mmCIF file of N, CA and C in Angstrom:
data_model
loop_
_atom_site.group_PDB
_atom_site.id
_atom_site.type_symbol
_atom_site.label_atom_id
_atom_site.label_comp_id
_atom_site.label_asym_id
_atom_site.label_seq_id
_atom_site.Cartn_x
_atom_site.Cartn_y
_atom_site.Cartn_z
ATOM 1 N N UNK A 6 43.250 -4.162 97.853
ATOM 2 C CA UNK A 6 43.122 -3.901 96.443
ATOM 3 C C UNK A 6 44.284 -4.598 95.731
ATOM 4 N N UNK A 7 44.110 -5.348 94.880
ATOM 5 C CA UNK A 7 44.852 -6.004 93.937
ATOM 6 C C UNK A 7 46.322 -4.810 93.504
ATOM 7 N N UNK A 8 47.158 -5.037 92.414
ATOM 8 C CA UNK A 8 48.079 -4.587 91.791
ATOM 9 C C UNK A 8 47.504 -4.709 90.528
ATOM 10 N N UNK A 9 46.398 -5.548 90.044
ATOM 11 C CA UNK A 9 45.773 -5.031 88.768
ATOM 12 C C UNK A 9 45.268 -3.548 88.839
ATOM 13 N N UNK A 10 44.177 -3.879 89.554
ATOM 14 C CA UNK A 10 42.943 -3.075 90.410
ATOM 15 C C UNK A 10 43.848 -1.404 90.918
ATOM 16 N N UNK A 11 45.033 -1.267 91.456
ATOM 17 C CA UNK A 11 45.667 0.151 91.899
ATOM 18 C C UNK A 11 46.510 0.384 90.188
ATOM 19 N N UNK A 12 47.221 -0.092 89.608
ATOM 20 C CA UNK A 12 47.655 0.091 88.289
ATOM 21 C C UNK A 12 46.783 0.275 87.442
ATOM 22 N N UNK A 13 45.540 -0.146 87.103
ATOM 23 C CA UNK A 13 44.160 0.319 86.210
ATOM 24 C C UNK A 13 44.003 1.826 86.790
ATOM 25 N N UNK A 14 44.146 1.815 88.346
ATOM 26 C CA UNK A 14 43.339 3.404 89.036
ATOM 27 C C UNK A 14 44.339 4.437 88.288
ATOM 28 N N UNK A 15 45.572 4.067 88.760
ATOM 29 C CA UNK A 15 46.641 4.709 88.465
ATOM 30 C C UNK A 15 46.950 5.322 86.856
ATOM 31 N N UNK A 16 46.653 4.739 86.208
ATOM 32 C CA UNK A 16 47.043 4.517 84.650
ATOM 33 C C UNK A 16 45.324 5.606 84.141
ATOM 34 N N UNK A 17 44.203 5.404 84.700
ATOM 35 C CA UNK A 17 42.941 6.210 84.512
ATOM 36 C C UNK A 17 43.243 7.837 84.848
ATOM 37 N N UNK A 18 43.951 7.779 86.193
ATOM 38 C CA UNK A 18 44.327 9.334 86.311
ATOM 39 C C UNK A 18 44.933 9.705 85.655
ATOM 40 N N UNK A 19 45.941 9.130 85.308
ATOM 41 C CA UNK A 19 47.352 9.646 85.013
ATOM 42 C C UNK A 19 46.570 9.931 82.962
ATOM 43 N N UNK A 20 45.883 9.525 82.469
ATOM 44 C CA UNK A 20 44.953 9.513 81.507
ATOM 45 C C UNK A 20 44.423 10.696 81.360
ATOM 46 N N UNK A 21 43.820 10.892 82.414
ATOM 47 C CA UNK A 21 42.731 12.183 82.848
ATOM 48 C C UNK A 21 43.651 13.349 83.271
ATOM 49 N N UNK A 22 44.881 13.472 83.652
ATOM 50 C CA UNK A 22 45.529 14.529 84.119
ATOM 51 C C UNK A 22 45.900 15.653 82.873
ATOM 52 N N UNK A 23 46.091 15.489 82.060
ATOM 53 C CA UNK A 23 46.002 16.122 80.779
ATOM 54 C C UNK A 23 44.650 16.878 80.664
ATOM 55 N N UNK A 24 43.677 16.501 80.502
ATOM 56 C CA UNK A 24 42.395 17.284 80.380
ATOM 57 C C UNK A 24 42.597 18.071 80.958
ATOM 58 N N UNK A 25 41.717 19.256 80.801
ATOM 59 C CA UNK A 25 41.527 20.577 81.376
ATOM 60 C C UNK A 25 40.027 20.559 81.350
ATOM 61 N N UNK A 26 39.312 21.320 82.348
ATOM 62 C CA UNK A 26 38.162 21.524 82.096
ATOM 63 C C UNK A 26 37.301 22.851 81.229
ATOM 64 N N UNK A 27 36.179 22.408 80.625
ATOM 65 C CA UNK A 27 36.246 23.047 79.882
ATOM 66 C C UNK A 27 34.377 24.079 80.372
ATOM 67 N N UNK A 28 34.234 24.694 80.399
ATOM 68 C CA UNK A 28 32.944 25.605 80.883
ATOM 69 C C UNK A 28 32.160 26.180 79.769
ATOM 70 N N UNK A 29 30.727 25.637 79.909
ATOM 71 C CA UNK A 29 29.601 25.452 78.648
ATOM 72 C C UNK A 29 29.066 26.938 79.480
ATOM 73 N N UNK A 30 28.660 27.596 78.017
ATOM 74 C CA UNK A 30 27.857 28.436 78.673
ATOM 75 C C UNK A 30 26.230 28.067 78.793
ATOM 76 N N UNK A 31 25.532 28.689 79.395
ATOM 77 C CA UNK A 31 24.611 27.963 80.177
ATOM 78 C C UNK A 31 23.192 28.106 78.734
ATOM 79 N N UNK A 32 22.503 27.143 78.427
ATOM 80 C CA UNK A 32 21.205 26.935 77.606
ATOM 81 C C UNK A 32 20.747 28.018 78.254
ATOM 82 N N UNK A 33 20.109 28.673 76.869
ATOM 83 C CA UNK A 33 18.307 29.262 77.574
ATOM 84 C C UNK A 33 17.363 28.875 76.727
ATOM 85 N N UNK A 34 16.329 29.115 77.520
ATOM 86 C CA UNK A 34 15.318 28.338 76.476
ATOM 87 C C UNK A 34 13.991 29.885 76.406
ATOM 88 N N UNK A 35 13.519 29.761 75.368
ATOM 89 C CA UNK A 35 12.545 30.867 75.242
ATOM 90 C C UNK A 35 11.451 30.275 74.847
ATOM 91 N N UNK A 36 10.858 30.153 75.708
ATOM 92 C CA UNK A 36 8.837 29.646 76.107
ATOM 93 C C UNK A 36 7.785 30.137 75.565
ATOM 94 N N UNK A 37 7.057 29.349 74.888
ATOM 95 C CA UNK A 37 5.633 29.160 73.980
ATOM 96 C C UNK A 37 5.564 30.353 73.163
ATOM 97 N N UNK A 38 6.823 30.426 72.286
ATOM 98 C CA UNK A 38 6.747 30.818 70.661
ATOM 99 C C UNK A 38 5.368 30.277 70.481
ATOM 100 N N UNK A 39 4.884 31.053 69.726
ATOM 101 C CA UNK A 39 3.675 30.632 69.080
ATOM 102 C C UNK A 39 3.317 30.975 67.686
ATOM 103 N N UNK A 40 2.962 30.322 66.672
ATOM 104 C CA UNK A 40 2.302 30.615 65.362
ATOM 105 C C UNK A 40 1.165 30.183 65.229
ATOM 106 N N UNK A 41 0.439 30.885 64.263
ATOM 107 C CA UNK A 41 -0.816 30.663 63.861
ATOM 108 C C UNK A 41 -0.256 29.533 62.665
ATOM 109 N N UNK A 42 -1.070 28.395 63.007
ATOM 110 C CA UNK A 42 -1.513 27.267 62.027
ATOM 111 C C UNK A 42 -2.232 26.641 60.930
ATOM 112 N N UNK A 43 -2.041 26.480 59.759
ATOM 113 C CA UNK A 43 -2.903 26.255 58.596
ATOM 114 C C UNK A 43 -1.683 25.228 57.897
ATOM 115 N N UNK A 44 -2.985 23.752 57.285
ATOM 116 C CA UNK A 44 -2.449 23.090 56.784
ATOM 117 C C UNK A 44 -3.364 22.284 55.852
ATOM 118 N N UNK A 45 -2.955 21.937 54.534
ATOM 119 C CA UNK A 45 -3.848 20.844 54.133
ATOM 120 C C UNK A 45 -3.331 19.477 53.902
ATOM 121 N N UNK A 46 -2.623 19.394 55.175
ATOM 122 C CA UNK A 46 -2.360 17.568 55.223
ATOM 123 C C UNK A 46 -3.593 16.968 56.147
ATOM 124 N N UNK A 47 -4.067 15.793 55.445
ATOM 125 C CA UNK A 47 -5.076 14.594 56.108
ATOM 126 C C UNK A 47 -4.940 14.665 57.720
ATOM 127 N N UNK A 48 -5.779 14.992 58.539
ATOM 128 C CA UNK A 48 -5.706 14.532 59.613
ATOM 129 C C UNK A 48 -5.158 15.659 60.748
ATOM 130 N N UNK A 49 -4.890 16.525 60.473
ATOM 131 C CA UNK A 49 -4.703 17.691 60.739
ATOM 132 C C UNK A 49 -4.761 19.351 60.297
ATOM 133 N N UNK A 50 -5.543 19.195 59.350
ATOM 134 C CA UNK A 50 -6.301 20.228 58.568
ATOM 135 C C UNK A 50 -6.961 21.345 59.776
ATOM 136 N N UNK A 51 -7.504 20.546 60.937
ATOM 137 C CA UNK A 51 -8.050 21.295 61.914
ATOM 138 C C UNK A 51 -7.401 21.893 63.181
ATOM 139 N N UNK A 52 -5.875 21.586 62.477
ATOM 140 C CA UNK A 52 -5.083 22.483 63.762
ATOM 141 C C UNK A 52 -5.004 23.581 63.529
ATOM 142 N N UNK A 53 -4.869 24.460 64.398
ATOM 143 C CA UNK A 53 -4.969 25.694 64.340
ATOM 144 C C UNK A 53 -3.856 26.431 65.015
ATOM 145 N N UNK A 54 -2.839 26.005 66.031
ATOM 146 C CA UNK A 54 -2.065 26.736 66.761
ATOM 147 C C UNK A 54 -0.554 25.923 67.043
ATOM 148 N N UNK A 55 0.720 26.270 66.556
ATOM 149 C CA UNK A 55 1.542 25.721 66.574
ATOM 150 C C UNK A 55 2.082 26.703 68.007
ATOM 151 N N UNK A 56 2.743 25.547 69.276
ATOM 152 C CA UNK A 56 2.840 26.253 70.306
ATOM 153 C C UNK A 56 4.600 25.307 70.756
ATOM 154 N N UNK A 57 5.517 26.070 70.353
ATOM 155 C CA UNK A 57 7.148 25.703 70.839
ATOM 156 C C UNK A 57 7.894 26.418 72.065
ATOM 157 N N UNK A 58 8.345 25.541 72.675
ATOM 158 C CA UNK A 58 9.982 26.124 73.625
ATOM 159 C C UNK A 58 11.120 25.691 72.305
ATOM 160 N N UNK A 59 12.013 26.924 72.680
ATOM 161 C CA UNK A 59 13.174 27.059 72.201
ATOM 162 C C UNK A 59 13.798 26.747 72.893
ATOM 163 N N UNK A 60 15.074 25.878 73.188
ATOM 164 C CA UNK A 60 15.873 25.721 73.861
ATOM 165 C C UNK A 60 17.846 25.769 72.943
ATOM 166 N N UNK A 61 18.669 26.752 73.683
ATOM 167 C CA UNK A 61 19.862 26.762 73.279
ATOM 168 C C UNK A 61 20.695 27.623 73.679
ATOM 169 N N UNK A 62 22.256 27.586 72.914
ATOM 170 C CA UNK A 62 22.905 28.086 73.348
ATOM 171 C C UNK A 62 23.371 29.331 72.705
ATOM 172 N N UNK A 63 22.512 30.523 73.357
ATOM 173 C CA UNK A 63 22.736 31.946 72.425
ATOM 174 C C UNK A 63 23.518 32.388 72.216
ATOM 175 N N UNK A 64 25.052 32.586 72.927
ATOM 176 C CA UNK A 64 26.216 32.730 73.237
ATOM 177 C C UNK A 64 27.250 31.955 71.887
ATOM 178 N N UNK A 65 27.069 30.917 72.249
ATOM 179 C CA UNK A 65 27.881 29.990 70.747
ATOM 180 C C UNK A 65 27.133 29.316 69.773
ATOM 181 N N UNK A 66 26.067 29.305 69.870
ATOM 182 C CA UNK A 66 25.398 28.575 68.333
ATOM 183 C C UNK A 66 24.085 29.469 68.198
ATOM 184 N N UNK A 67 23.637 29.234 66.913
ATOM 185 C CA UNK A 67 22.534 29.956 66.149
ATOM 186 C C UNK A 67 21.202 28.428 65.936
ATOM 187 N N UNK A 68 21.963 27.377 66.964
ATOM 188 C CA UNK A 68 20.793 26.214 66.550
ATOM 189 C C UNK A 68 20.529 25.704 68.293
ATOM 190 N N UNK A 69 19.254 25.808 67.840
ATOM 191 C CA UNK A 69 17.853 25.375 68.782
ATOM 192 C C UNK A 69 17.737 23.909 69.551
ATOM 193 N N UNK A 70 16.966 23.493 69.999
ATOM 194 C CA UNK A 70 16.106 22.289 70.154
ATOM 195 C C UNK A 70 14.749 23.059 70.565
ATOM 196 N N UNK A 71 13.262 22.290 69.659
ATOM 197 C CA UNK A 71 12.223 22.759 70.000
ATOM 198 C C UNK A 71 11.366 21.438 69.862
ATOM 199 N N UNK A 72 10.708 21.700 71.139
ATOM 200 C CA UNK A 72 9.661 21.101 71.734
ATOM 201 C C UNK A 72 8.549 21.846 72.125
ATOM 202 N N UNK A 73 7.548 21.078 71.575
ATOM 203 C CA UNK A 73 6.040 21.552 72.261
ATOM 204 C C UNK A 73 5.032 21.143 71.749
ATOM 205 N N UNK A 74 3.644 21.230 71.286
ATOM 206 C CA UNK A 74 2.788 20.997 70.754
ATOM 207 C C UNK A 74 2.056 21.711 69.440
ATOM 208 N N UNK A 75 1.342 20.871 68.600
ATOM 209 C CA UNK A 75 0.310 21.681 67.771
ATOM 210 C C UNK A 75 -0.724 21.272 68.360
ATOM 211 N N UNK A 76 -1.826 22.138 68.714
ATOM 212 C CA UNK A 76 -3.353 22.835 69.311
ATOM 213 C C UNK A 76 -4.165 22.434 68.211
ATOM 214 N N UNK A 77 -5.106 21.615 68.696
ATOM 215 C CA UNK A 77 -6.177 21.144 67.704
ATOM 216 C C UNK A 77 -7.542 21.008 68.591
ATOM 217 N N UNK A 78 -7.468 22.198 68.937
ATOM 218 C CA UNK A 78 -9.359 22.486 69.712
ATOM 219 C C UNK A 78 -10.164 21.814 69.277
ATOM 220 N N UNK A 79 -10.623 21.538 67.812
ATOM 221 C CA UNK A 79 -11.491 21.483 66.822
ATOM 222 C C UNK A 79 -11.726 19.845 67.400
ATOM 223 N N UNK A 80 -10.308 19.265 67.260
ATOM 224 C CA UNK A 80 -10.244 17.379 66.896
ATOM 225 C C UNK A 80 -10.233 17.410 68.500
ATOM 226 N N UNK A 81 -10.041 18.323 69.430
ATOM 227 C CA UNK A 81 -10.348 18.003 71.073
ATOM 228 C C UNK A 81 -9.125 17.594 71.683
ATOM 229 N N UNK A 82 -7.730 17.873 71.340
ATOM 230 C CA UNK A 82 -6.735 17.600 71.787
ATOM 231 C C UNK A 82 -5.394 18.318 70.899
ATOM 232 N N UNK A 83 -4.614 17.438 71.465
ATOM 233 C CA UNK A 83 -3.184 18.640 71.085
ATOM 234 C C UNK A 83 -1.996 17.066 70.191
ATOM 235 N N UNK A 84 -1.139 17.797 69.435
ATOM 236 C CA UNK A 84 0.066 16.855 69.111
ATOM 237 C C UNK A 84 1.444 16.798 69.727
ATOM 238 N N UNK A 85 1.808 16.139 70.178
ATOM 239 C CA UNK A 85 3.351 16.253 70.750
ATOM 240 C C UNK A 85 4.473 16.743 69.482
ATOM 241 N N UNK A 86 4.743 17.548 69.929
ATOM 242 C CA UNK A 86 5.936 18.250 68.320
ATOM 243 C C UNK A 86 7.384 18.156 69.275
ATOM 244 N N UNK A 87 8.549 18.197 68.158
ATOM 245 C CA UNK A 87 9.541 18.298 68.597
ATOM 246 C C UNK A 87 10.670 18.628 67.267
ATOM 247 N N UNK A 88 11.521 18.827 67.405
ATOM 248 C CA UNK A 88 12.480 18.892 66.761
ATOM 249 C C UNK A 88 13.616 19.968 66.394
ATOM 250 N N UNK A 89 14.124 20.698 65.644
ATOM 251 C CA UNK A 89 15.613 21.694 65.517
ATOM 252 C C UNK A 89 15.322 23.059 64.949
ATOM 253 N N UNK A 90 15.743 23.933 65.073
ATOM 254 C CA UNK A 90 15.743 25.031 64.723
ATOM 255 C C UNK A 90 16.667 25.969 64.634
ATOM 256 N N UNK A 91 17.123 26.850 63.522
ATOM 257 C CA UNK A 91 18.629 27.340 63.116
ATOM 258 C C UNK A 91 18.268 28.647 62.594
ATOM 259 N N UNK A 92 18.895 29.801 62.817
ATOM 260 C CA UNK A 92 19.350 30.945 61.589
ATOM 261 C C UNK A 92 20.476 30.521 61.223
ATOM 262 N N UNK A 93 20.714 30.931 59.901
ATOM 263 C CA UNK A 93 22.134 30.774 59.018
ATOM 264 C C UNK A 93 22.571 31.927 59.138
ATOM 265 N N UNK A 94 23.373 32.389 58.445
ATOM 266 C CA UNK A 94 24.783 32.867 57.859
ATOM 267 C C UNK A 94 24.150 34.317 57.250
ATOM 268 N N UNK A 95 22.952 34.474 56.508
ATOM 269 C CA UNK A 95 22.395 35.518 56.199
ATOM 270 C C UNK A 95 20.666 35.489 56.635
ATOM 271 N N UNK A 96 20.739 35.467 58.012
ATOM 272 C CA UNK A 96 19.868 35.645 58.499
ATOM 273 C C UNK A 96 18.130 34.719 58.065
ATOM 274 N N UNK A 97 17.800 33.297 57.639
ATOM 275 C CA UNK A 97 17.021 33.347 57.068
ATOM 276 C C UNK A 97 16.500 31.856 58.345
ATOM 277 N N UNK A 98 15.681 32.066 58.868
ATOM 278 C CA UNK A 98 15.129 30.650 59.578
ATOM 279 C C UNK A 98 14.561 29.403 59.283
ATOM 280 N N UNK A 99 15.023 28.268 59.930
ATOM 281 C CA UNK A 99 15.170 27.063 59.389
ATOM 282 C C UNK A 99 14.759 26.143 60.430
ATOM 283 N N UNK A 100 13.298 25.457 60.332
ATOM 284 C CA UNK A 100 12.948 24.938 61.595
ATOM 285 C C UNK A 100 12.360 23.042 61.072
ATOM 286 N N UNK A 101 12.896 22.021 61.652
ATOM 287 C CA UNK A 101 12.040 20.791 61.099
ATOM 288 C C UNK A 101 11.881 20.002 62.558
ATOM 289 N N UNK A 102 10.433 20.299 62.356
ATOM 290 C CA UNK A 102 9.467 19.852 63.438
ATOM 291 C C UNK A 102 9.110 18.535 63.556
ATOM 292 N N UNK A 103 8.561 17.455 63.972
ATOM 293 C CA UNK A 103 7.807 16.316 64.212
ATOM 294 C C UNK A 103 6.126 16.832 64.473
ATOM 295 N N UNK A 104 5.412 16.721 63.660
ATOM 296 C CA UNK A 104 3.638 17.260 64.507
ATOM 297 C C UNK A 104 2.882 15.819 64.323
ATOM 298 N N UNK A 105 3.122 15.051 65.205
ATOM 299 C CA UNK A 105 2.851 13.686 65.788
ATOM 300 C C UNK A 105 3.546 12.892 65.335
ATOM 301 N N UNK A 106 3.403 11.480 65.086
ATOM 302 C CA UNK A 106 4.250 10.673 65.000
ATOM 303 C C UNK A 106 4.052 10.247 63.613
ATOM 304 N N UNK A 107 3.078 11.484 62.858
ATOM 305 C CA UNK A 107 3.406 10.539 61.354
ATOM 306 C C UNK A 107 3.569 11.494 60.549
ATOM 307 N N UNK A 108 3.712 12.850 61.262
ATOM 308 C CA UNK A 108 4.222 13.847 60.015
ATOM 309 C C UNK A 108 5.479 14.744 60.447
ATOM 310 N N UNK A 109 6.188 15.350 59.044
ATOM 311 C CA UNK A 109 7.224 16.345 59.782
ATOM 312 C C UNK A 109 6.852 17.458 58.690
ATOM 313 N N UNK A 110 7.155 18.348 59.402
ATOM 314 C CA UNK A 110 7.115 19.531 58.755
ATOM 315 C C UNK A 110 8.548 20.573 58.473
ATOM 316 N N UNK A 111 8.575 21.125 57.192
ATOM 317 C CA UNK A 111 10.284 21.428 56.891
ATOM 318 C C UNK A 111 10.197 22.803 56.762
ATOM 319 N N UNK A 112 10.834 23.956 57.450
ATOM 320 C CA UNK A 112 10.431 24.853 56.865
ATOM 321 C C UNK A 112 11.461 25.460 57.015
ATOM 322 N N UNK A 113 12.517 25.963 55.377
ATOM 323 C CA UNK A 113 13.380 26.335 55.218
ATOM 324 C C UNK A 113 13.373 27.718 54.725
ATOM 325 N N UNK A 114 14.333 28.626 54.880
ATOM 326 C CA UNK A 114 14.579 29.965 54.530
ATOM 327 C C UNK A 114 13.201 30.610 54.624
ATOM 328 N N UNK A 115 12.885 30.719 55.893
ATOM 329 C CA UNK A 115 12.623 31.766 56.564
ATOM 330 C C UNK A 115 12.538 33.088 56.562
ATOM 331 N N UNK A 116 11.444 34.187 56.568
ATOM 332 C CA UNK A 116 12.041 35.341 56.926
ATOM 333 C C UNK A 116 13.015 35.248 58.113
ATOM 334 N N UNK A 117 13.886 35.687 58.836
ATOM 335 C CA UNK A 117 14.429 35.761 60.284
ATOM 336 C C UNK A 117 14.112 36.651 60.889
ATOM 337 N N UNK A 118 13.453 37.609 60.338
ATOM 338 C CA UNK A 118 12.538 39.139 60.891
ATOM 339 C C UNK A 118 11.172 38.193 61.451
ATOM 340 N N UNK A 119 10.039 37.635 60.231
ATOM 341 C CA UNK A 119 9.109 37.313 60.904
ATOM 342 C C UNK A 119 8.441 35.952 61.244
ATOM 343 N N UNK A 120 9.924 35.109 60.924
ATOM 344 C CA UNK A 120 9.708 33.613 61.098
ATOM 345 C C UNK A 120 8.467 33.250 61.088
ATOM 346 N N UNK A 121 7.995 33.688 59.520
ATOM 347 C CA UNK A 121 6.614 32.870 59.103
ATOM 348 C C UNK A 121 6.854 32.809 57.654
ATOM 349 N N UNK A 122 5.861 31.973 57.275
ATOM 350 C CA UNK A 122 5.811 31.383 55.655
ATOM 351 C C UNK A 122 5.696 29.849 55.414
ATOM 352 N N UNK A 123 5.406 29.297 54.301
ATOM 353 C CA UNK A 123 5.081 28.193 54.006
ATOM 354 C C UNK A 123 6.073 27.285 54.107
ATOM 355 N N UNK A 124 5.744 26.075 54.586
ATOM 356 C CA UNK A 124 6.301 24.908 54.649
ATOM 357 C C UNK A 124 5.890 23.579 53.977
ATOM 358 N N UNK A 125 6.408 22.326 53.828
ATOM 359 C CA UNK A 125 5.952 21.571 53.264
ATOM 360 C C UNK A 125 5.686 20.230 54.372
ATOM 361 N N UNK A 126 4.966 19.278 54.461
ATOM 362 C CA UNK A 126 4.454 18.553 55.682
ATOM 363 C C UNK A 126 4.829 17.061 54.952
ATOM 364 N N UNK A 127 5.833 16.418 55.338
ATOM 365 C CA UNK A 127 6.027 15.246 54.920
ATOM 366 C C UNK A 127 5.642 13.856 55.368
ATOM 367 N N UNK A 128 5.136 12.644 55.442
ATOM 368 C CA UNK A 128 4.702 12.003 55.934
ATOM 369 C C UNK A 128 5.950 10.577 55.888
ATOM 370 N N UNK A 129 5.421 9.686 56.899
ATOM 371 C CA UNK A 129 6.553 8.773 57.764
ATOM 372 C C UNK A 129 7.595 8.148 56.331
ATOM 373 N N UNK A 130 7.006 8.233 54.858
ATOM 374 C CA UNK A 130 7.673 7.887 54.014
ATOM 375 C C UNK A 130 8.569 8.711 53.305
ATOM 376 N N UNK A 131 8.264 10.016 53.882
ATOM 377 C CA UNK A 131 9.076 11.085 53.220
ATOM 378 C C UNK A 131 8.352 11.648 51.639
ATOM 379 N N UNK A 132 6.933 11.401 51.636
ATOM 380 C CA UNK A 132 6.123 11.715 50.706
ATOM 381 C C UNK A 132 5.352 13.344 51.150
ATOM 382 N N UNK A 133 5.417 14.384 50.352
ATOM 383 C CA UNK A 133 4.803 15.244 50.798
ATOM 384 C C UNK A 133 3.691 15.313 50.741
ATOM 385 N N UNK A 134 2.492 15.410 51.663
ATOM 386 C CA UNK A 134 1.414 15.155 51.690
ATOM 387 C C UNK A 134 0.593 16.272 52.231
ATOM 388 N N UNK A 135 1.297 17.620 52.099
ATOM 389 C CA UNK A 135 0.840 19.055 52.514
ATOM 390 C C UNK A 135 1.622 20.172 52.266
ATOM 391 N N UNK A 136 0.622 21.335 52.852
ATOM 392 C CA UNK A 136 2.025 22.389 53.348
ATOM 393 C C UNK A 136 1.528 22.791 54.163
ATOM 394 N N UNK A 137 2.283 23.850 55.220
ATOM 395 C CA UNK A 137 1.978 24.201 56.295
ATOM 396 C C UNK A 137 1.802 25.957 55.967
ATOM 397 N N UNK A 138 1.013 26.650 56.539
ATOM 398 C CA UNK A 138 1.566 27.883 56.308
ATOM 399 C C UNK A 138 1.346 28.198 57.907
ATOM 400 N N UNK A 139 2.342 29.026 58.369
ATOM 401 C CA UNK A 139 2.585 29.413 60.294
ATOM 402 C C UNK A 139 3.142 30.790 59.537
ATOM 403 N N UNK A 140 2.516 31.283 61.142
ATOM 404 C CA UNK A 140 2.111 33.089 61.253
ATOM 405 C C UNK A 140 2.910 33.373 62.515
ATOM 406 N N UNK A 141 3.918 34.078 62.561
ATOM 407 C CA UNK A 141 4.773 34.035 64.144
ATOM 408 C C UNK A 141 3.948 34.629 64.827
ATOM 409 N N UNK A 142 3.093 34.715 65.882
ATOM 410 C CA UNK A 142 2.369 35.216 66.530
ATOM 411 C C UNK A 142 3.347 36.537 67.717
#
């Protein structure tokens, strides 16, 4: 090994010896939340079932990652959804979804009791082109 090559090694630890390690508490995720679905945006009018995993850290944050699908029996298939989800400060829920690749859905202040109520459904331009109303099942 070179004297570049052991002085780079050397100079990396000696870098790293300061750190301390630090211990995450562990994600949980809570599986197929479900709401009842109603919308009058184009092209999905006939979904009927909004179906999420929660994923996070209950311990230190009040914010999510959610993934899963909206259920569209009717059109014969399902949408890939994804996106964040939060309670605030006085309890009110705050979730903005992806429900395929050309709409998002925003749905701010929340009951936090029954995380349902209307939302608005925005499309890839950021034009609102609906609303959503979801029923926490």
């Amino acid at each position: 090994m070179s004297i570049f090559k052991k002085t780079a090694a050397a100079l990396a630890l000696l870098a790293c010896a300061g750190l301390q390690a630090q211990t995450l508490a562990p994600a949980y995720t809570y599986s197929g939340l479900t709401w009842s679905f109603s919308t009058t945006a184009a092209g999905i009018s006939q979904c009927s079932t909004l179906i999420l995993d929660a994923t996070g850290d209950v311990y230190n944050s009040d914010s999510y990652v959610v993934h899963g699908q909206l259920a569209c029996p009717a059109l014969g298939g399902n949408y890939a959804s994804s996106g964040t989800a939060y309670f605030d400060s006085v309890g009110k829920f705050h979730m903005t979804t992806s429900l395929s690749v050309t709409y998002q859905m925003v749905c701010d202040n929340l009951s936090g009791a029954t995380l349902s109520g209307s939302c608005p459904i925005y499309n890839n331009l950021g034009a609102q082109v609906g609303t959503a109303f979801i029923s926490f099942l």
